[in-house]
Coordinates of C-alpha atoms in Angstrom, one line a residue:
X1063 CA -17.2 66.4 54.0
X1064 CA -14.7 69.0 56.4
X1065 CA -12.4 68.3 54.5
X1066 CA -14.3 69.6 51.2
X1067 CA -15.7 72.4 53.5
X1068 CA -11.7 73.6 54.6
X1069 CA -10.9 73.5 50.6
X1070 CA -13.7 76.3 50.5
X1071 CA -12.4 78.3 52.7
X1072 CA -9.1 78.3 52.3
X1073 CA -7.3 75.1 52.1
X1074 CA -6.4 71.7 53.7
X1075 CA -3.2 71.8 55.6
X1076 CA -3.0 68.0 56.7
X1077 CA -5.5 64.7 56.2
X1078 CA -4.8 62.3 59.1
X1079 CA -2.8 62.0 62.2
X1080 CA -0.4 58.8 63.7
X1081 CA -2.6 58.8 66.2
X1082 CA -4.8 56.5 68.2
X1083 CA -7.7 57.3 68.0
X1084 CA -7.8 60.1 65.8
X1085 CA -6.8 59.2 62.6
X1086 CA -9.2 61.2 60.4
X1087 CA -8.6 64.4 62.4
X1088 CA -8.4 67.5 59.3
X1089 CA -6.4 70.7 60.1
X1090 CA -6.7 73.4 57.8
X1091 CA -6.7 77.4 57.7
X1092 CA -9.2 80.0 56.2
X1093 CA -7.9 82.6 53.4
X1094 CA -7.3 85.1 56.1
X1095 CA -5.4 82.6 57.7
X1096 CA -7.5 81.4 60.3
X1097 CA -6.8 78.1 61.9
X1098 CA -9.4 75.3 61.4
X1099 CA -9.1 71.7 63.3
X1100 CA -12.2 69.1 62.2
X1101 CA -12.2 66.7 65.2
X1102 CA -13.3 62.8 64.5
X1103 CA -17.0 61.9 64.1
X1104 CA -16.5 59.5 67.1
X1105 CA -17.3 60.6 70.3
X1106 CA -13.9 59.0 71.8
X1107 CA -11.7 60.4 68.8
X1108 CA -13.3 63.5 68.8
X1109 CA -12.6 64.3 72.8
X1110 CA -9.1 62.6 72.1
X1111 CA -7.8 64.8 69.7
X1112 CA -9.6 68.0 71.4
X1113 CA -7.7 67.0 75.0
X1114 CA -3.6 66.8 72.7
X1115 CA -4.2 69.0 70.2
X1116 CA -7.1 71.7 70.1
X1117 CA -7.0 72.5 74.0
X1118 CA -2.9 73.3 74.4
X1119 CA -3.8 75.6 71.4
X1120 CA -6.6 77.5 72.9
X1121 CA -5.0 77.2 76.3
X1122 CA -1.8 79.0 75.0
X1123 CA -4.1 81.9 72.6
X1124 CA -5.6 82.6 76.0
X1125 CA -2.2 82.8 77.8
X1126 CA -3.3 79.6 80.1
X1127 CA -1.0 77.0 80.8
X1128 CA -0.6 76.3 84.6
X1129 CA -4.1 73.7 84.4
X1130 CA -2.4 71.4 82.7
X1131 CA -0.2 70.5 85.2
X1132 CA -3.2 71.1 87.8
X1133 CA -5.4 68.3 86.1
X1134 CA -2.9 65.6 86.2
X1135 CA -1.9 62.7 88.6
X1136 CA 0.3 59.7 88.7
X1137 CA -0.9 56.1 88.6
X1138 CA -0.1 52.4 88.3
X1139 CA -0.9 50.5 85.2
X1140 CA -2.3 46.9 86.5
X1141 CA -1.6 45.2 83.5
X1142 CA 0.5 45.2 80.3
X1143 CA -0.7 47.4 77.4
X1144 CA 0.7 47.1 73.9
X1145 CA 1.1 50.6 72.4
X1146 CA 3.5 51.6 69.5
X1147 CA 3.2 50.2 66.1
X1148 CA 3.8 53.5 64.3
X1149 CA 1.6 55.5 66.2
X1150 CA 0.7 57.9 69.1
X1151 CA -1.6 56.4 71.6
X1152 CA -4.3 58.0 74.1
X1153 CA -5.6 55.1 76.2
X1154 CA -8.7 56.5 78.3
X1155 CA -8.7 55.2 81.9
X1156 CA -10.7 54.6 84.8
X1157 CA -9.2 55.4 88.1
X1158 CA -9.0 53.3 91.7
X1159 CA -7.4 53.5 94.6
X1160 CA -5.2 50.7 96.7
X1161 CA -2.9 50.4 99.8
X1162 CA 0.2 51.0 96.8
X1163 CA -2.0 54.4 95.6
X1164 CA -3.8 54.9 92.5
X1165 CA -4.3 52.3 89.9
X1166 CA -5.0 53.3 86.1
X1167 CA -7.5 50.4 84.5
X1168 CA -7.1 51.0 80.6
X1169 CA -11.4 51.1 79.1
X1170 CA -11.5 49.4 75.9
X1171 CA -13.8 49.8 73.5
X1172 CA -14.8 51.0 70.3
X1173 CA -13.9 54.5 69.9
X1174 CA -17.8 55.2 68.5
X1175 CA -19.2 54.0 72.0
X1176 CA -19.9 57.2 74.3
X1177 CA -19.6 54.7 77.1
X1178 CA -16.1 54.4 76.6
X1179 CA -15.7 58.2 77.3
X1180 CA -18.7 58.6 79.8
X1181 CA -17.2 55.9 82.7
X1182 CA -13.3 57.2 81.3
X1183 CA -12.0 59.4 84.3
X1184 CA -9.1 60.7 82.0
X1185 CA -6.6 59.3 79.7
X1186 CA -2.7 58.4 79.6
X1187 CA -0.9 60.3 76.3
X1188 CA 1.9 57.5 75.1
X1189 CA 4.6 58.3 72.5
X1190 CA 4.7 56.2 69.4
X1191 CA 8.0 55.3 69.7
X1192 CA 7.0 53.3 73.3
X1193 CA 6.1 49.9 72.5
X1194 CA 4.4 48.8 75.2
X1195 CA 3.6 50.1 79.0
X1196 CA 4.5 47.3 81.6
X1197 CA 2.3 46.0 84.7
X1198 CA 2.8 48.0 87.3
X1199 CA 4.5 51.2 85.5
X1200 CA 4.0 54.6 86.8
X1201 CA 2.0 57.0 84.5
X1202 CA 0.7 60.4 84.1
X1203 CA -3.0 60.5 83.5
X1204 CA -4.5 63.3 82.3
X1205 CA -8.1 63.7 83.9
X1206 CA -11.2 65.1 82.1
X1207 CA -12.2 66.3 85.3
X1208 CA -11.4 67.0 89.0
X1209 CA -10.9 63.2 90.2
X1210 CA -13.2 61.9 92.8
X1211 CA -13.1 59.0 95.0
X1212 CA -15.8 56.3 94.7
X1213 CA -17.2 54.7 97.9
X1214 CA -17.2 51.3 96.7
X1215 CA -15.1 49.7 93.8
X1216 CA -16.2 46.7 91.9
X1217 CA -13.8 45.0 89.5
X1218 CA -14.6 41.8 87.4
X1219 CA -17.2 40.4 85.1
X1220 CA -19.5 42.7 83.0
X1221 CA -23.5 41.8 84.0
X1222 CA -26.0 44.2 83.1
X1223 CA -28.5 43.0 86.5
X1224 CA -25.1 44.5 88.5
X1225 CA -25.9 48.2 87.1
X1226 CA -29.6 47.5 88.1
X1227 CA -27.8 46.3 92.1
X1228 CA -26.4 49.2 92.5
X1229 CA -29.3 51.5 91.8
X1230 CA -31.2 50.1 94.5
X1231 CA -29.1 50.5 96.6
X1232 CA -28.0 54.1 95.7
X1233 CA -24.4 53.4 95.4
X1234 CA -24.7 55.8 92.4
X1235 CA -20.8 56.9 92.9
X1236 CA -19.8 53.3 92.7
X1237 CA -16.8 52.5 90.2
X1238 CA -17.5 49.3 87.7
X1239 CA -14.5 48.3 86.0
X1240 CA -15.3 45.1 83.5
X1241 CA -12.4 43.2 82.9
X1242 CA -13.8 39.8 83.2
X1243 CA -14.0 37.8 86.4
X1244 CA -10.0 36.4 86.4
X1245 CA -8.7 40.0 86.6
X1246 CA -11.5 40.6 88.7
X1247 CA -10.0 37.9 91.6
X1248 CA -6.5 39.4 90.3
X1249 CA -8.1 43.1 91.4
X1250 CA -8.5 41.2 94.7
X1251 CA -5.9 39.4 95.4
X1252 CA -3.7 42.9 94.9
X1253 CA -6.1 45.4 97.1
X1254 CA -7.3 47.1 94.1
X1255 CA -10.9 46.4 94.6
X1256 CA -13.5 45.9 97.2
X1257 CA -15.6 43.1 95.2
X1258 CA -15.1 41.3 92.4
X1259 CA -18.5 39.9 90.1
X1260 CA -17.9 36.4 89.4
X1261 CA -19.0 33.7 87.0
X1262 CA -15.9 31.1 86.3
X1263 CA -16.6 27.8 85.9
X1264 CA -14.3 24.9 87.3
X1265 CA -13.8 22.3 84.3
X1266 CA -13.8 19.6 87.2
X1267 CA -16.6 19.8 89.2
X1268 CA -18.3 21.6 86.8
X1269 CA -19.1 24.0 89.5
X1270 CA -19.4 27.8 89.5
X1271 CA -16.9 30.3 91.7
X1272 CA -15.9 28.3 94.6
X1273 CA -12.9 26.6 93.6
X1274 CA -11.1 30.5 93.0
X1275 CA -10.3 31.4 96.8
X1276 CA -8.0 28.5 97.1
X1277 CA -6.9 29.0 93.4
X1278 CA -5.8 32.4 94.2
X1279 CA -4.6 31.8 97.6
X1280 CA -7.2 34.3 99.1
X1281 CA -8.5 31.8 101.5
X1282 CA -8.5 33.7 104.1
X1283 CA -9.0 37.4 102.6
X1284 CA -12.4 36.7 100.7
X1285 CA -15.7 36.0 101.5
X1286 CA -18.0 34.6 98.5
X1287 CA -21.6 35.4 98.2
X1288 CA -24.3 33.8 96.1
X1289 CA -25.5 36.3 93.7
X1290 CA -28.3 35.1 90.8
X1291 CA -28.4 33.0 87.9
X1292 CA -28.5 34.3 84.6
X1293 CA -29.1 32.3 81.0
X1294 CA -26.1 32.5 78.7
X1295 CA -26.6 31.2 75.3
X1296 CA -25.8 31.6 71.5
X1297 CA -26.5 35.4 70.2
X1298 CA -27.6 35.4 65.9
X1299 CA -29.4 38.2 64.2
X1300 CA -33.4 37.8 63.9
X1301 CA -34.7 34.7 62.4
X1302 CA -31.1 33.0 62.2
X1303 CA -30.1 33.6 58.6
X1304 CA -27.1 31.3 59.3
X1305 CA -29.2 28.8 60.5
X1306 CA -27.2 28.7 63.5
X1307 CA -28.3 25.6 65.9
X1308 CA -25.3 24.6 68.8
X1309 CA -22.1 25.2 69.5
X1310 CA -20.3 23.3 66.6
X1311 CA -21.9 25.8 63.6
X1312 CA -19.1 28.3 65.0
X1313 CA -16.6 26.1 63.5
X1314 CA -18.1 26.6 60.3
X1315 CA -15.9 28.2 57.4
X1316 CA -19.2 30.9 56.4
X1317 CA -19.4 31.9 60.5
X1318 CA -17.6 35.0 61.1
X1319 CA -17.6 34.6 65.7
X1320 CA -17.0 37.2 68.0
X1321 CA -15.5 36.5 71.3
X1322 CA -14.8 37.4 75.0
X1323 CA -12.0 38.8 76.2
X1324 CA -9.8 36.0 78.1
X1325 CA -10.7 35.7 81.5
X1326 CA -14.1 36.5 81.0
X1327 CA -16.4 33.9 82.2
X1328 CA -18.0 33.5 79.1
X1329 CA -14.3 32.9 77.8
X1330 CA -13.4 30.4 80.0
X1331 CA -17.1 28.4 79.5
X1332 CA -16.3 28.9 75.7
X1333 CA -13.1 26.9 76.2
X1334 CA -14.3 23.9 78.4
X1335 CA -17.2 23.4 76.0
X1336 CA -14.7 23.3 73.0
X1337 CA -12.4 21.1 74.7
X1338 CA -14.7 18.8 75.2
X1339 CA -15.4 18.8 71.6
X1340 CA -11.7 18.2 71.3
X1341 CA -10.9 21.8 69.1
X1342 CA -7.8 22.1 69.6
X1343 CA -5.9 25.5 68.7
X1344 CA -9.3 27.8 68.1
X1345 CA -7.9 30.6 66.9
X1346 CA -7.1 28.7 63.6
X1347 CA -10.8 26.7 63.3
X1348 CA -13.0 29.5 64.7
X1349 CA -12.6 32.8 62.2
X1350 CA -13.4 35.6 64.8
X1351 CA -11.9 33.4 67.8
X1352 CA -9.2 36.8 68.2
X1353 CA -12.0 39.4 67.7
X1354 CA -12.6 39.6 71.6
X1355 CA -14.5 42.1 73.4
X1356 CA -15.3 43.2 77.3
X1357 CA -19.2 43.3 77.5
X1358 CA -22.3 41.7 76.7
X1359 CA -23.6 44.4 75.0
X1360 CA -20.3 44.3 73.0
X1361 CA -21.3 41.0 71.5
X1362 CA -24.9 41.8 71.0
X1363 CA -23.9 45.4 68.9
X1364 CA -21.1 43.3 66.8
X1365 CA -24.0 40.9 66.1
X1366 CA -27.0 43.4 65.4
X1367 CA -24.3 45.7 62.8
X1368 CA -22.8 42.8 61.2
X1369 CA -19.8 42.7 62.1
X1370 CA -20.4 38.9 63.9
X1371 CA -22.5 36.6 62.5
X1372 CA -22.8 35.2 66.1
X1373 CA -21.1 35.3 69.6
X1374 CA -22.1 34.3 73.5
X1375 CA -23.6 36.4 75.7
X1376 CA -26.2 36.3 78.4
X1377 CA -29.8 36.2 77.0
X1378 CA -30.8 39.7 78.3
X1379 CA -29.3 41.4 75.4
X1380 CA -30.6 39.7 73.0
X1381 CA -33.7 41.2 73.4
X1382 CA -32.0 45.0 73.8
X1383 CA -30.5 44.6 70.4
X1384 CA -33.3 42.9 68.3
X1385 CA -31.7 39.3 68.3
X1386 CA -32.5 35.4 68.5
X1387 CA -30.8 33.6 71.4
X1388 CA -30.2 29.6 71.6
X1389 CA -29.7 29.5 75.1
X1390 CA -26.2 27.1 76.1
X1391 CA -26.4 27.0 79.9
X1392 CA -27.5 28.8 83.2
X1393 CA -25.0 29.8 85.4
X1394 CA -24.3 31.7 88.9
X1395 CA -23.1 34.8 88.9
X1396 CA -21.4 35.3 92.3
X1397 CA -19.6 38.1 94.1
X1398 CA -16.4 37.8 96.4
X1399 CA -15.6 39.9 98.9
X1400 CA -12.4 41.3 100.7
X1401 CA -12.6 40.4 104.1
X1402 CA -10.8 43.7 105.6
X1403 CA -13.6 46.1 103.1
X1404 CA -16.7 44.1 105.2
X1405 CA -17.1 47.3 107.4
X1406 CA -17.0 49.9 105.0
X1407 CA -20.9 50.9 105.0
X1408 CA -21.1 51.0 101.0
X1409 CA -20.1 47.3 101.2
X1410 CA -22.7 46.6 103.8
X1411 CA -25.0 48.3 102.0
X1412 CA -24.3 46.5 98.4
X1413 CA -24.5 43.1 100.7
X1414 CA -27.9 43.9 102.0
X1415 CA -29.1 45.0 98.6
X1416 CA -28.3 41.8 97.4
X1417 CA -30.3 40.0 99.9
X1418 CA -33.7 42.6 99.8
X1419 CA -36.9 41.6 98.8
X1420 CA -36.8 44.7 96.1
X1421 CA -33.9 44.0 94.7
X1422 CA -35.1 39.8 94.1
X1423 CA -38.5 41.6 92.7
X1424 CA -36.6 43.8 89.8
X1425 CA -34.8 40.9 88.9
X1426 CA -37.8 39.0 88.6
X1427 CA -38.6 41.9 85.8
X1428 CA -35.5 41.3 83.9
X1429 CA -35.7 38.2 81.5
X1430 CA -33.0 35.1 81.6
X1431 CA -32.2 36.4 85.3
X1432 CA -33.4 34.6 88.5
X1433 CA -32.4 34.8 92.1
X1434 CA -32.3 31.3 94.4
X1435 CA -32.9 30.1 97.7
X1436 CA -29.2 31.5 98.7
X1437 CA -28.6 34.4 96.9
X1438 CA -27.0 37.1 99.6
X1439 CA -25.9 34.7 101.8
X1440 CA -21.9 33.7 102.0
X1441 CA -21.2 30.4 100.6
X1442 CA -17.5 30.7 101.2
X1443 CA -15.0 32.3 104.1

């Protein structure tokens, strides 16, 4: 529709950038040859191509240009990132700090999510012609806003009870970055974080979390808490029109899946169940196995819109988005610790939260949640 709406007023000067995201973006000019831009209907896109395109231009009309420099910083990149392929990429970032300085965590995410931009503390601006950005590589991240230093950092596995944790305990600044609970222990073991949310599950014991210290040689660095249990099961839309039942109808040719990311505990409980099964190479039986995403609510939206015809995700959601749920297994979701963070008082406080009464009572609220006989106490360090 801007685009017809340009045409009326003067004319259409280009349709679509090489850029990510952004792609729609409509630049035009009025008969007496004023400039038009029509930003992106998604709330990402449309703050994207505002921040690299229609600020410099108002900035410079208004004879500003010194802010630019002012609202900038340098950080680390903690993992790869594949950019390129053609096009300009603005990768909106969450930002943490560690002995080695500031650490840039990319948020992925559908570009029509105003989460994605609401947690986003700026965004790195990459050149098409770079291909990728390596671990570890210095970049330039351009904030939305002054920066501002949480009190407590939690890295790992994506649980909606953990938002509700943090509430009563009034760690309102905290920063939650979900990049499943591997990265989570990686987060960890590098000093990027001060806790990690946990939910992996050890393919030999079959038990949940407390094989990772000695996986990750972190031994002696962590300490391991018991957090809650939580049901995680089979999502489908209402009244099962696929006539989904267990595990196996994912490996039907008419189920389009949607996964986790890897690392994710879900993920890695995905894989031991279809190993046991004996499906080998996934990504070739399961059609959807590659469509990953980071969240629960990820999963249940992909489900609700159609996009999945089913995924895995804890039962909570199911209910938040209007869907059946075939519940797989129940499973602890834990949280490890750094040792040398144990007397910073957010920490404290986020550990005695976990124990209170108050906090046990609202997750007695929340359905496919429960607490147990040791959840706040250490079960490892």
């Amino acid at each position: 529709i801007i685009y017809k709406v340009f045409e009326d007023l003067g004319g259409v000067l280009i349709h679509g950038l090489k850029i990510k995201p952004g792609k729609p973006t409509v630049i035009g000019a009025t008969d007496d040859r004023k400039l038009l831009i029509g930003l992106p209907g998604f709330p990402l896109s449309a703050m994207m191509i505002f921040m690299v395109l229609a600020k410099p231009i108002i900035m410079k009309i208004i004879g500003i240009q010194s802010l630019e420099e002012e609202n900038t910083i340098k950080a680390k990149i903690p993992i790869r990132i594949e950019t390129g392929k053609g096009r300009r990429h603005t990768i909106p970032v969450q930002i943490l700090t560690s002995a080695n300085g500031l650490i840039a965590y990319p948020v992925t995410g559908d570009s029509g999510a105003a989460t994605t931009l609401s947690i986003a503390d700026g965004f790195i601006d990459v050149e098409e012609e770079k291909q990728y950005l390596s671990e570890d590589e210095e970049v330039v991240v351009k904030l939305f806003q002054p920066l501002k230093i949480s009190s407590i950092s939690i890295v790992g596995s994506n649980c909606p009870a953990l938002n509700i944790l943090l509430e009563e305990g009034g760690l309102w600044d905290a920063k939650l970055v979900n990049v499943g609970s591997f990265s989570g222990w990686r987060a960890l073991k590098k000093g990027e974080a001060d806790i990690a949310g946990t939910h992996l599950l050890d393919p030999e014991t079959h038990e949940y979390n407390i094989h990772m210290p000695k996986k990750m040689g972190l031994e002696n660095d962590v300490d391991l808490y018991r957090g809650y249990t939580r049901t995680i099961g089979i999502l489908v839309a209402k009244e099962n029109p696929k006539n989904i039942k267990n595990l196996e109808d994912i490996l039907r040719d008419d189920i389009i899946f949607v996964n986790r990311v890897k690392g994710s505990g879900v993920r890695t409980f995905l894989d031991i169940k279809l190993a046991e099964l004996g499906v080998r190479d996934p990504e070739k039986k399961i059609k959807g196995y590659t469509y990953e995403v980071k969240t629960h609510t990820a999963v249940a939206s992909a489900v609700a819109q159609g996009r999945a015809d089913v995924g895995i995700a804890v039962g909570y959601v199911s209910e938040l988005y209007g869907l059946d749920f075939i519940p797989l297994t129940e499973e602890y979701f834990d949280f490890a610790v750094r040792k040398d963070r144990l007397s910073k008082e957010s920490v404290k406080r986020f550990i005695e939260t976990l124990r209170s009464e108050s906090f046990h009572k609202k997750l007695k609220e929340i359905p496919y949640y429960k607490t147990c006989s040791e959840t706040g106490q250490k079960i490892f360090g």
